[in-house]
Short mmCIF file of C-alpha atoms and ligand atoms in Angstrom, two decimals:
data_model
loop_
_atom_site.label_atom_id
_atom_site.label_comp_id
_atom_site.label_asym_id
_atom_site.label_seq_id
_atom_site.Cartn_x
_atom_site.Cartn_y
_atom_site.Cartn_z
CA MET A 1 -32.35 -1.84 -17.55
CA GLU A 2 -31.02 1.22 -15.75
CA LYS A 3 -27.23 0.90 -15.64
CA ILE A 4 -24.83 2.39 -13.10
CA LYS A 5 -22.81 4.81 -15.23
CA LYS A 6 -21.58 7.34 -12.68
CA ALA A 7 -19.28 7.14 -9.70
CA VAL A 8 -18.19 9.56 -6.99
CA ILE A 9 -14.65 9.31 -5.65
CA PRO A 10 -14.15 11.54 -2.59
CA ALA A 11 -10.56 12.81 -2.46
CA ALA A 12 -10.85 16.00 -0.45
CA GLY A 13 -9.59 14.75 2.93
CA LEU A 14 -6.59 16.49 4.48
CA GLY A 15 -4.68 13.25 5.01
CA THR A 16 -3.64 14.14 8.55
CA ARG A 17 -2.82 10.49 9.32
CA PHE A 18 0.00 10.72 6.72
CA LEU A 19 1.72 13.93 7.76
CA PRO A 20 4.26 15.28 6.89
CA ILE A 21 4.03 13.90 3.31
CA THR A 22 0.47 15.19 2.99
CA LYS A 23 1.39 18.74 4.05
CA ASN A 24 1.58 19.73 0.40
CA SER A 25 0.79 16.52 -1.54
CA PRO A 26 -2.54 14.75 -1.83
CA LYS A 27 -2.79 11.50 0.11
CA GLU A 28 -4.53 9.98 -2.93
CA MET A 29 -1.29 10.36 -4.92
CA LEU A 30 0.74 8.17 -2.52
CA PRO A 31 2.21 5.43 -4.69
CA LEU A 32 1.86 1.69 -4.46
CA VAL A 33 5.28 1.08 -6.04
CA ASP A 34 4.80 3.30 -9.13
CA LYS A 35 1.07 3.88 -9.43
CA PRO A 36 -0.85 6.37 -7.24
CA ALA A 37 -3.56 4.89 -5.05
CA ILE A 38 -6.31 6.86 -6.77
CA GLN A 39 -5.45 5.33 -10.15
CA TYR A 40 -6.29 1.86 -8.79
CA VAL A 41 -9.68 3.20 -7.74
CA VAL A 42 -10.37 4.92 -11.08
CA GLU A 43 -9.34 1.75 -12.93
CA GLU A 44 -11.70 -0.33 -10.79
CA ALA A 45 -14.61 1.98 -11.66
CA VAL A 46 -13.77 1.82 -15.37
CA ALA A 47 -13.41 -1.98 -15.28
CA SER A 48 -16.87 -2.06 -13.69
CA GLY A 49 -18.44 -0.33 -16.72
CA ILE A 50 -18.49 3.21 -15.28
CA ASP A 51 -17.31 5.97 -17.62
CA ASP A 52 -18.45 9.14 -15.87
CA LEU A 53 -16.44 9.89 -12.74
CA ILE A 54 -16.72 12.74 -10.28
CA ILE A 55 -13.70 13.24 -8.08
CA ILE A 56 -14.36 15.48 -5.09
CA THR A 57 -11.23 17.50 -4.44
CA GLY A 58 -10.23 20.53 -2.42
CA ARG A 59 -7.28 22.83 -1.85
CA GLY A 60 -3.89 21.33 -2.65
CA LYS A 61 -5.27 18.51 -4.80
CA ARG A 62 -4.17 19.75 -8.22
CA ALA A 63 -1.74 16.84 -8.66
CA ILE A 64 -4.75 14.50 -9.03
CA GLU A 65 -6.15 16.51 -11.97
CA ASP A 66 -2.71 16.71 -13.58
CA HIS A 67 -2.23 12.96 -13.23
CA PHE A 68 -5.33 12.13 -15.27
CA ASP A 69 -4.76 14.94 -17.78
CA LYS A 70 -2.85 14.79 -21.06
CA ALA A 71 0.89 15.48 -20.58
CA PHE A 72 2.06 16.97 -23.89
CA GLU A 73 5.67 17.71 -22.93
CA LEU A 74 6.20 14.29 -21.42
CA GLU A 75 4.62 12.57 -24.43
CA TRP A 76 6.86 14.57 -26.73
CA VAL A 77 9.99 13.55 -24.80
CA LEU A 78 8.97 9.87 -24.70
CA LYS A 79 8.27 9.91 -28.44
CA ALA A 80 11.71 11.43 -29.11
CA LYS A 81 13.27 8.68 -26.96
CA ASN A 82 11.28 5.97 -28.75
CA ASP A 83 10.01 4.73 -25.38
CA SER A 84 6.73 3.40 -26.70
CA ALA A 85 5.84 1.35 -23.58
CA ALA A 86 5.99 4.39 -21.28
CA LEU A 87 4.27 6.56 -23.89
CA GLU A 88 1.38 4.11 -24.25
CA GLU A 89 0.90 3.95 -20.47
CA ILE A 90 0.98 7.75 -20.09
CA GLU A 91 -1.55 8.21 -22.89
CA ARG A 92 -3.79 5.45 -21.52
CA ILE A 93 -4.04 7.19 -18.14
CA SER A 94 -5.28 10.41 -19.75
CA ARG A 95 -7.94 8.49 -21.70
CA LEU A 96 -9.18 6.29 -18.85
CA ALA A 97 -12.55 7.96 -18.32
CA ASP A 98 -14.53 11.14 -18.47
CA ILE A 99 -13.47 12.69 -15.15
CA HIS A 100 -15.12 15.75 -13.60
CA TYR A 101 -13.79 17.57 -10.56
CA ILE A 102 -15.89 19.25 -7.89
CA ARG A 103 -14.28 21.08 -5.02
CA GLN A 104 -15.48 20.60 -1.46
CA LYS A 105 -14.87 24.03 -0.01
CA GLU A 106 -14.81 23.05 3.66
CA PRO A 107 -13.70 19.77 5.27
CA LEU A 108 -17.15 18.86 6.61
CA GLY A 109 -16.84 15.09 6.22
CA LEU A 110 -17.38 12.20 3.81
CA GLY A 111 -21.15 12.62 3.71
CA HIS A 112 -20.81 16.29 2.81
CA ALA A 113 -18.23 15.45 0.10
CA ILE A 114 -20.72 13.09 -1.57
CA LEU A 115 -23.47 15.69 -1.28
CA CYS A 116 -21.27 18.02 -3.39
CA ALA A 117 -21.94 15.66 -6.36
CA LYS A 118 -25.76 15.94 -6.09
CA LYS A 119 -26.29 18.11 -9.19
CA HIS A 120 -24.02 16.03 -11.38
CA ILE A 121 -25.58 12.71 -10.36
CA GLY A 122 -29.22 13.77 -10.72
CA ASP A 123 -31.84 11.01 -10.35
CA ASP A 124 -29.72 7.95 -11.05
CA ALA A 125 -28.27 5.37 -8.70
CA PHE A 126 -24.49 5.70 -8.56
CA ALA A 127 -21.34 4.14 -7.16
CA VAL A 128 -19.06 5.53 -4.46
CA LEU A 129 -15.44 4.40 -4.20
CA LEU A 130 -13.23 5.55 -1.33
CA GLY A 131 -9.54 5.85 -2.12
CA ASP A 132 -8.40 4.47 1.23
CA ASP A 133 -9.52 1.01 0.18
CA ILE A 134 -7.96 -0.94 -2.64
CA VAL A 135 -9.47 -4.28 -3.56
CA PHE A 136 -7.76 -6.98 -5.59
CA SER A 137 -10.26 -9.44 -7.03
CA ASP A 138 -11.04 -11.40 -10.21
CA VAL A 139 -14.28 -9.46 -10.69
CA PRO A 140 -13.84 -5.80 -9.65
CA CYS A 141 -15.52 -5.14 -6.29
CA THR A 142 -17.72 -2.36 -7.72
CA LYS A 143 -18.82 -4.69 -10.54
CA GLN A 144 -19.84 -7.26 -7.94
CA LEU A 145 -21.98 -4.62 -6.21
CA ILE A 146 -23.53 -3.52 -9.52
CA GLY A 147 -24.50 -7.15 -10.20
CA GLN A 148 -26.32 -7.23 -6.86
CA TYR A 149 -27.93 -3.83 -7.47
CA GLU A 150 -29.33 -5.04 -10.78
CA LYS A 151 -31.17 -7.81 -8.90
CA SER A 152 -32.35 -5.84 -5.88
CA LYS A 153 -32.60 -2.20 -7.12
CA ALA A 154 -31.57 -1.21 -3.59
CA SER A 155 -28.54 0.54 -2.09
CA ILE A 156 -25.72 -1.94 -1.44
CA ILE A 157 -22.71 -1.55 0.85
CA ALA A 158 -19.62 -3.73 0.53
CA VAL A 159 -18.63 -5.29 3.87
CA GLU A 160 -16.14 -7.76 5.27
CA HIS A 161 -15.49 -9.46 8.60
CA VAL A 162 -13.18 -7.27 10.66
CA PRO A 163 -11.11 -8.38 13.69
CA PRO A 164 -12.30 -6.90 17.04
CA ASP A 165 -9.23 -4.67 17.43
CA ARG A 166 -9.96 -2.95 14.07
CA ILE A 167 -13.73 -2.52 14.34
CA GLU A 168 -13.55 0.99 15.85
CA SER A 169 -12.05 2.28 12.58
CA TYR A 170 -15.10 1.44 10.46
CA GLY A 171 -18.79 1.82 9.93
CA VAL A 172 -20.43 -1.39 11.17
CA VAL A 173 -23.73 -2.96 10.09
CA LYS A 174 -26.33 -4.77 12.14
CA TYR A 175 -27.76 -7.36 9.79
CA SER A 176 -30.10 -10.27 9.28
CA GLY A 177 -30.30 -12.99 6.63
CA ALA A 178 -32.16 -11.49 3.70
CA GLY A 179 -33.54 -14.60 2.06
CA THR A 180 -32.05 -13.26 -1.15
CA GLY A 181 -30.77 -16.69 -2.11
CA ASP A 182 -27.22 -15.37 -1.91
CA GLU A 183 -25.37 -16.18 1.29
CA HIS A 184 -23.12 -13.12 0.82
CA MET A 185 -26.09 -10.69 0.86
CA TYR A 186 -27.47 -9.42 4.15
CA ARG A 187 -30.39 -7.16 4.96
CA VAL A 188 -29.09 -4.12 6.84
CA ASP A 189 -31.09 -3.51 10.04
CA ASP A 190 -28.94 -0.66 11.33
CA LEU A 191 -25.54 0.98 10.91
CA VAL A 192 -23.12 2.63 13.34
CA GLU A 193 -20.10 4.76 12.43
CA LYS A 194 -16.93 3.82 14.32
CA PRO A 195 -18.57 2.13 17.34
CA LYS A 196 -16.64 1.30 20.50
CA ARG A 197 -15.48 -2.30 20.33
CA GLU A 198 -17.98 -3.46 22.98
CA GLU A 199 -20.85 -1.62 21.29
CA ALA A 200 -20.30 -2.88 17.71
CA PRO A 201 -23.52 -4.56 16.51
CA SER A 202 -21.56 -7.18 14.51
CA ASP A 203 -18.12 -7.80 13.02
CA LEU A 204 -19.19 -6.75 9.50
CA GLY A 205 -17.26 -3.58 8.73
CA ILE A 206 -18.03 -1.26 5.82
CA LEU A 207 -15.31 -0.88 3.22
CA GLY A 208 -15.27 1.99 0.81
CA ARG A 209 -17.47 0.67 -1.98
CA TYR A 210 -21.16 1.53 -2.22
CA ILE A 211 -24.02 1.63 -4.73
CA LEU A 212 -26.45 4.33 -3.59
CA THR A 213 -29.93 5.25 -4.74
CA PRO A 214 -30.35 9.02 -5.38
CA GLU A 215 -32.59 9.40 -2.30
CA ILE A 216 -29.35 9.37 -0.29
CA PHE A 217 -28.95 13.08 -1.16
CA ASP A 218 -32.11 14.09 0.76
CA CYS A 219 -30.83 12.03 3.68
CA LEU A 220 -27.39 13.66 3.51
CA GLU A 221 -29.05 17.08 3.59
CA GLN A 222 -30.80 16.13 6.81
CA THR A 223 -27.77 14.53 8.45
CA LYS A 224 -26.30 16.36 11.43
CA PRO A 225 -22.57 16.20 12.21
CA GLY A 226 -21.68 12.91 13.92
CA VAL A 227 -18.38 11.19 14.79
CA GLY A 228 -15.47 13.67 14.58
CA ASP A 229 -18.06 16.45 14.23
CA GLU A 230 -18.31 15.53 10.53
CA ILE A 231 -21.31 14.74 8.31
CA GLN A 232 -21.04 10.98 8.03
CA LEU A 233 -22.28 8.88 5.10
CA THR A 234 -23.08 6.08 7.55
CA ASP A 235 -25.51 8.37 9.44
CA ALA A 236 -27.24 9.33 6.16
CA LEU A 237 -27.56 5.62 5.32
CA ARG A 238 -29.34 5.13 8.66
CA LEU A 239 -31.94 7.68 7.55
CA LEU A 240 -32.23 6.05 4.12
CA ASN A 241 -32.74 2.69 5.80
CA ASN A 242 -35.95 4.05 7.38
CA GLU A 243 -37.39 4.55 3.89
CA GLN A 244 -35.80 1.87 1.71
CA GLU A 245 -34.17 -1.51 2.12
CA ILE A 246 -30.38 -1.44 2.16
CA TYR A 247 -28.22 -4.51 1.66
CA ALA A 248 -24.69 -5.39 2.76
CA TYR A 249 -22.65 -7.55 0.41
CA GLU A 250 -19.66 -9.59 1.49
CA PHE A 251 -17.52 -9.12 -1.60
CA TYR A 252 -15.07 -11.63 -3.04
CA GLY A 253 -11.46 -10.45 -3.08
CA LYS A 254 -8.65 -9.08 -0.91
CA ARG A 255 -9.02 -5.63 0.52
CA TYR A 256 -6.17 -3.38 1.61
CA ASP A 257 -6.93 -0.47 3.90
CA LEU A 258 -4.52 2.36 3.07
CA GLY A 259 -5.87 4.48 5.91
CA ASN A 260 -2.64 4.55 7.93
CA LYS A 261 1.12 4.46 7.33
CA LEU A 262 1.74 0.88 8.43
CA GLU A 263 -1.09 -0.57 6.32
CA TRP A 264 0.09 1.49 3.35
CA LEU A 265 3.61 0.06 3.80
CA LYS A 266 2.29 -3.51 3.95
CA THR A 267 0.21 -2.94 0.82
CA THR A 268 3.20 -1.48 -1.03
CA PHE A 269 5.19 -4.53 -0.02
CA ASP A 270 2.53 -6.98 -1.29
CA VAL A 271 2.13 -5.09 -4.57
CA ALA A 272 5.92 -5.13 -5.08
CA LEU A 273 6.04 -8.86 -4.31
CA SER A 274 3.34 -9.51 -6.91
CA ARG A 275 5.65 -8.05 -9.58
CA ALA A 276 8.11 -10.34 -11.32
CA ASP A 277 10.61 -7.48 -11.78
CA PHE A 278 10.94 -6.92 -8.00
CA LYS A 279 10.01 -10.16 -6.27
CA GLU A 280 13.33 -12.03 -6.05
CA GLU A 281 15.53 -9.08 -5.15
CA LEU A 282 13.03 -7.83 -2.59
CA LEU A 283 12.81 -11.23 -0.88
CA ARG A 284 16.60 -11.43 -0.78
CA HIS A 285 16.74 -7.98 0.80
CA ILE A 286 14.16 -8.89 3.45
CA LYS A 287 15.94 -12.14 4.28
CA LYS A 288 19.12 -10.15 4.88
CA ALA A 289 17.28 -7.62 7.01
CA ILE A 290 15.80 -10.42 9.16
CA GLU A 291 19.21 -12.08 9.55
CA ALA A 292 20.69 -8.76 10.64
CA ILE A 293 18.10 -8.47 13.42
CA GLU A 294 18.50 -12.09 14.60
C1 LIG B 301 -15.01 5.80 6.00
C2 LIG B 301 -16.47 5.52 6.40
C3 LIG B 301 -16.55 4.22 7.21
C4 LIG B 301 -15.92 3.08 6.40
C5 LIG B 301 -14.49 3.45 6.00
C6 LIG B 301 -13.91 2.41 5.06
O1 LIG B 301 -14.27 6.10 7.17
O2 LIG B 301 -16.97 6.59 7.15
O3 LIG B 301 -17.91 3.92 7.47
O4 LIG B 301 -15.94 1.90 7.19
O5 LIG B 301 -14.43 4.69 5.32
O6 LIG B 301 -12.58 2.66 4.75
P1 LIG B 301 -12.81 6.81 7.14
O7 LIG B 301 -11.83 5.70 6.86
O8 LIG B 301 -12.86 7.81 6.04
O9 LIG B 301 -12.62 7.40 8.48
#
């Protein structure tokens, strides 16, 4: 059976919602405690059986390449210090996967970023993982989508129910029951990128995990700039939906949207609380902070 072996991780965005930190540092390198956001995404792809990754970068994104590269000097220092735990972790990161980098030369949008990977992907279906979304789940979200792809052989988009006040931030699907025998799978009838609240066709918002058939590239080539004057993946999926069935899958797990400062802070907080080395002291600190306000 044809396996999903390749994934595209767009990381070329300018990160304007995170200024000033993103003036000279990639948004994808923002840490959740001590691990950059993009490492969570790469690890999810690897845990889903994908070993060939294409990260779409751009100007000012060198820190991403350095992070996944071998760090000789650091390894040498850690060896001299006999810090084997840190050494093992540093070496593991550089061996995670076969990572290729393609530069998007102009900020023309998410759809255009994915189109930059066309030659490397070729004629195979592939995964897309957006770094703004981190998913914590027993089975990695991308692996869940691959499982569905293996049954349907169609493009699959991960979705979740989104509260009305957040819907304008996402792509939204219009759907119907697919008769797939799986109550989490829906047939996509239409898609809209960042609709106005009153125009949203449902409350199922797209999160940044997709399995796409290679025909998406022809659709991306035909897609005109849409919301924000950018070439949108959601608009290309609309075109693809005219030719092929597309499914939406309500994944199992907890998603964090790192798309803005407050959500990033909340995610950092939850990740810290999930760690035994920080939990107690952090809770004590927050209790004190609350008492000081009251
Ligand atoms: C992108 C997609 C949107 C999707 C979202 C998920 O938007 O265009 O359809 O719902 O990611 O995070 P962005 O957040 O890049 O504006």
